[in-house]
Amino acid sequence: IYAFGDSYTDTGNAQLLDSSKNLKKGQEKLNNGWLLIDFVRDALNISSLPPYKSVNANFSSGVNFAMAGATVFTEEFLSQHKINSTLMWKDGYHSFQTQIEWYNKFVSDIACKGKNNESCKADMENSLFWVGEIGIDDYVRALRSKVSLRWIKDMAMAHTSRLLATLLDSGAKYIVVEGLPPLGCYPFAKSSRHFVKDDMNCNAKINRVTKAHNHDLQDMLEGFRRRKGANVSISYADYFDAYKVITGNLNKFGFEDAFKACCGHHRNKILNFSFKILCGMSGAETCRDPDSYIHWDGIHLTEAMYRQLSEFFLH
């Protein structure tokens, strides 16, 4: 497996690069346990999927290139538009282009070292390429800025297209691309003082952009399918609908609350979320039973939620 994405998929790169303010020593992920990619590799009987920045790791079963805090924008753009590029991260900056560069270096220096082009592509054809969410960190960052959410969507599409083209050119044959969940239902989005609610009782504006993002993403994937033909499998993981089904049937899936964060600050008792005191910061508290919560810190999901999502995507 070769995995890409942001903090929803990162299993250690941010921690190894010491770029997260909210990761405690030894903590690899921004939630309370497994991520979706962990359930995916477990279902395929792969014991581990080491992050690319691991030293002396065994990459025989794949690599995780995902990076928490990855952005679709340049550092200059974030600074120019006064977007907080360090929300849950330190000063380290990594765009999604970094992951493409990491992947190309891994292929040339490790995976295909000493092999000809044909042999290299044959190896890649037997791998699963998992592309996690692209753009979430930017939507979160821009929530309190004047940057157009649709502009973020367009940039996310450009990065996704570039990544897919790189993977396909290297010989990738089996690719899964995750859509975005309804971000307007996340505590960070519902914490806005004034917002129009949609039929899910969520932030309508953000969910409209999320739907547009997913619509454009599916159109892009269909374009790649038409160009590459039947020899390549490019699947779409419908995060939005899976999330909607689960939150609409809380008792069935073992959850108590659709919107409240397990780890956060009680300033907002309904959401347990505050941008000023995020999970991991002084003053934040953690719930007693994370398995009954969908949201971990108001931005990321709990292991229990990822477990349920994996059932939708893998079965």
XYZ file of C-alpha atoms in Angstrom:
315
model
C 0.000 0.000 0.000
C 1.110 3.537 -0.763
C -0.882 6.165 1.141
C -1.162 9.925 0.689
C -3.123 12.673 2.413
C -3.203 14.887 5.486
C -3.633 14.340 9.234
C -6.583 12.012 8.529
C -4.098 9.547 7.021
C -0.712 10.464 8.537
C 0.611 7.713 10.830
C 3.813 9.403 11.909
C 5.454 11.776 9.434
C 4.398 14.899 11.343
C 5.609 13.420 14.611
C 8.920 12.349 13.093
C 9.446 15.822 11.649
C 8.344 17.351 14.975
C 5.895 19.591 13.118
C 2.770 19.231 15.259
C 2.087 21.325 18.347
C -0.643 18.936 19.463
C 1.233 15.635 19.231
C 2.673 14.550 22.552
C 5.999 12.723 22.685
C 5.551 9.278 21.149
C 2.114 10.116 19.749
C 1.927 9.493 16.005
C -1.639 10.513 15.134
C -4.045 13.336 15.867
C -6.731 11.101 17.331
C -7.086 8.383 19.980
C -5.972 5.336 17.989
C -6.305 3.854 14.539
C -7.055 5.875 11.420
C -8.968 4.673 8.382
C -5.737 3.641 6.647
C -4.925 1.390 9.630
C -8.167 -0.516 9.147
C -7.483 -0.744 5.408
C -4.010 -2.240 5.785
C -5.257 -4.557 8.573
C -8.010 -5.865 6.276
C -5.282 -6.674 3.738
C -3.235 -8.501 6.404
C -0.473 -5.911 6.375
C 0.993 -5.572 9.856
C 2.262 -2.017 9.483
C 2.507 0.852 7.021
C 5.506 2.907 8.134
C 5.633 6.651 7.515
C 8.093 7.718 4.841
C 10.256 9.599 7.331
C 10.850 6.509 9.473
C 14.512 5.683 9.910
C 15.512 2.107 9.008
C 11.864 1.119 8.476
C 10.863 -1.967 6.518
C 9.041 -0.644 3.461
C 8.420 -4.060 1.901
C 4.652 -3.771 2.503
C 4.327 -0.141 1.521
C 4.812 3.428 2.684
C 2.658 6.171 4.154
C 3.511 9.547 2.611
C 0.618 11.428 4.254
C 1.550 14.496 6.267
C -0.522 16.213 8.939
C -0.939 19.877 8.118
C -0.337 19.389 4.388
C -1.728 22.303 2.404
C -2.677 22.985 -1.207
C -1.253 26.497 -0.970
C 2.239 27.914 -0.980
C 3.691 29.397 2.187
C 3.744 32.789 0.476
C 0.011 32.574 -0.265
C -0.832 31.695 3.333
C 1.243 34.601 4.599
C -0.101 37.085 2.056
C -3.719 36.303 2.924
C -2.991 36.126 6.657
C -4.151 32.528 6.963
C -2.997 30.757 10.097
C -0.626 28.157 8.683
C 0.272 26.834 12.140
C -3.193 26.078 13.572
C -2.258 22.690 15.054
C 1.246 22.654 13.670
C 4.593 24.285 14.299
C 6.382 26.461 11.789
C 7.209 23.562 9.464
C 5.494 23.917 6.109
C 4.632 21.094 3.713
C 2.419 21.308 0.654
C 0.948 18.252 -1.053
C 3.671 18.683 -3.660
C 6.081 17.463 -0.974
C 4.375 14.057 -0.964
C 4.757 13.751 -4.726
C 8.454 14.536 -4.353
C 8.786 11.997 -1.527
C 7.075 9.344 -3.640
C 9.270 9.973 -6.691
C 12.389 9.790 -4.534
C 11.191 6.571 -2.881
C 10.526 4.956 -6.260
C 13.920 5.899 -7.679
C 16.032 5.293 -4.563
C 14.320 2.289 -2.974
C 11.354 0.620 -4.686
C 12.829 0.510 -8.185
C 16.529 0.812 -7.511
C 18.424 -1.391 -9.959
C 15.288 -2.249 -11.950
C 14.407 -1.264 -15.477
C 11.261 0.747 -16.188
C 9.195 -2.288 -17.188
C 10.089 -4.233 -14.045
C 9.401 -1.212 -11.852
C 5.952 -0.644 -13.307
C 5.144 -4.338 -12.885
C 5.788 -4.004 -9.144
C 3.586 -0.918 -8.908
C 0.750 -2.691 -10.704
C 0.431 -5.062 -7.742
C 0.088 -2.261 -5.183
C -2.881 -0.378 -3.755
C -2.622 3.409 -3.834
C -4.787 5.079 -1.201
C -5.322 8.816 -1.620
C -6.823 10.360 1.501
C -8.530 13.722 1.795
C -6.844 16.665 0.115
C -7.832 20.173 1.178
C -9.349 19.667 4.634
C -6.561 21.482 6.466
C -6.975 24.428 4.121
C -10.742 24.600 4.605
C -10.150 24.636 8.370
C -7.444 27.298 8.145
C -9.480 29.538 5.843
C -12.689 29.373 7.869
C -11.892 32.652 9.629
C -10.176 34.311 6.667
C -11.404 36.072 3.534
C -10.076 33.419 1.165
C -12.763 31.871 -1.040
C -13.570 28.276 -0.134
C -14.176 27.627 -3.823
C -10.630 28.772 -4.560
C -9.396 26.157 -2.108
C -11.534 23.570 -3.899
C -9.972 24.412 -7.250
C -6.463 24.202 -5.807
C -7.279 20.851 -4.186
C -8.456 19.517 -7.549
C -5.222 20.643 -9.193
C -3.081 18.893 -6.567
C -5.162 15.719 -6.741
C -4.906 15.633 -10.523
C -1.143 16.107 -10.361
C -0.782 13.331 -7.788
C -2.937 10.873 -9.748
C -1.029 11.584 -12.955
C 2.246 10.895 -11.126
C 0.962 7.611 -9.695
C -0.463 6.401 -13.000
C 2.718 7.289 -14.872
C 4.707 5.200 -12.386
C 2.549 2.150 -13.094
C -0.249 2.397 -10.513
C -3.194 0.194 -11.453
C -5.373 0.132 -8.333
C -6.220 3.518 -6.818
C -8.774 4.538 -4.195
C -9.499 8.230 -3.705
C -11.414 9.486 -0.677
C -13.973 12.236 -1.006
C -14.485 14.743 1.788
C -16.863 14.210 4.709
C -19.550 16.854 5.393
C -17.126 19.295 7.013
C -20.000 21.607 7.862
C -21.041 19.065 10.495
C -17.709 19.111 12.284
C -17.448 21.010 15.589
C -14.908 23.451 14.118
C -17.453 24.474 11.453
C -20.443 24.574 13.787
C -18.492 26.714 16.260
C -19.061 29.773 14.060
C -21.395 32.189 15.811
C -23.680 32.720 12.858
C -24.284 30.222 10.088
C -27.208 28.988 8.019
C -28.155 25.400 8.822
C -28.815 22.736 6.213
C -31.001 19.614 6.439
C -28.330 17.935 8.601
C -28.370 20.825 11.107
C -24.874 21.712 9.927
C -23.059 24.683 8.411
C -24.757 24.942 5.011
C -22.066 27.056 3.352
C -19.241 24.675 4.154
C -21.268 21.617 3.217
C -22.150 23.176 -0.141
C -18.453 23.618 -0.866
C -17.772 20.073 0.338
C -20.401 18.702 -2.036
C -18.968 20.757 -4.892
C -15.496 19.441 -4.017
C -16.728 15.848 -4.150
C -18.654 16.447 -7.379
C -15.596 17.890 -9.112
C -13.428 15.107 -7.714
C -15.708 12.405 -9.120
C -15.750 14.142 -12.501
C -11.954 14.198 -12.450
C -11.746 10.503 -11.596
C -14.130 9.665 -14.421
C -11.881 11.594 -16.784
C -8.869 9.538 -15.707
C -10.889 6.322 -16.138
C -11.854 7.236 -19.689
C -8.270 8.061 -20.608
C -6.712 5.005 -18.982
C -9.347 2.425 -19.921
C -10.327 -0.837 -18.251
C -6.776 -1.809 -17.287
C -6.780 0.698 -14.432
C -9.163 0.696 -11.445
C -9.827 4.102 -9.879
C -12.418 3.939 -7.092
C -14.124 6.722 -5.174
C -14.662 6.301 -1.415
C -17.873 8.201 -0.618
C -16.982 9.714 2.742
C -19.898 12.156 2.708
C -22.689 9.593 2.387
C -21.081 7.121 4.807
C -20.771 9.862 7.426
C -24.372 10.919 6.848
C -25.691 7.377 7.304
C -23.758 6.901 10.542
C -24.727 10.228 12.106
C -28.334 9.605 11.125
C -28.328 6.283 13.006
C -26.271 6.962 16.122
C -27.662 4.167 18.288
C -27.207 1.572 15.559
C -23.513 2.375 15.296
C -22.909 2.833 19.031
C -22.536 6.610 19.225
C -24.158 9.084 21.608
C -23.584 12.475 19.979
C -23.191 13.547 16.360
C -21.448 16.862 16.917
C -19.632 17.024 20.262
C -15.842 16.599 20.445
C -14.380 14.112 22.924
C -11.228 16.143 23.538
C -11.498 19.905 23.779
C -12.566 22.832 25.915
C -15.966 23.156 27.562
C -16.304 26.866 26.731
C -18.832 25.646 24.172
C -20.666 22.951 26.127
C -22.626 21.742 23.108
C -19.573 21.170 20.907
C -16.734 20.999 23.464
C -14.592 22.895 20.960
C -12.653 26.146 20.881
C -10.038 27.284 18.368
C -8.245 28.987 21.263
C -7.900 25.818 23.349
C -7.499 22.775 21.118
C -7.039 19.191 22.246
C -3.549 18.767 23.661
C -3.330 22.339 24.897
C -3.464 23.411 28.523
C -7.081 23.568 29.650
C -8.405 20.929 27.254
C -10.107 17.860 28.708
C -10.791 14.384 27.318
C -14.060 12.460 27.595
C -14.242 9.182 29.509
C -15.550 7.035 26.639
C -14.091 8.008 23.242
C -15.773 5.017 21.592
C -19.150 6.703 22.032
C -17.968 9.834 20.206
C -17.691 10.486 16.480
C -15.401 13.493 16.803
C -12.095 13.356 18.619
C -10.960 16.989 18.788
C -13.463 18.856 16.626
C -11.277 18.522 13.529
C -10.363 14.827 13.519
C -12.450 11.696 14.090
C -12.194 8.965 16.720
C -10.912 5.461 16.118
C -14.466 4.208 16.650
C -15.732 6.386 13.798
C -12.925 5.291 11.491
C -13.801 1.682 12.276
C -17.382 2.246 11.154
C -16.278 4.136 8.040
C -13.947 1.296 7.101
C -16.919 -1.072 7.099
C -18.562 1.099 4.439
C -15.467 1.311 2.265
C -14.184 -2.250 2.557
C -17.367 -4.333 2.481
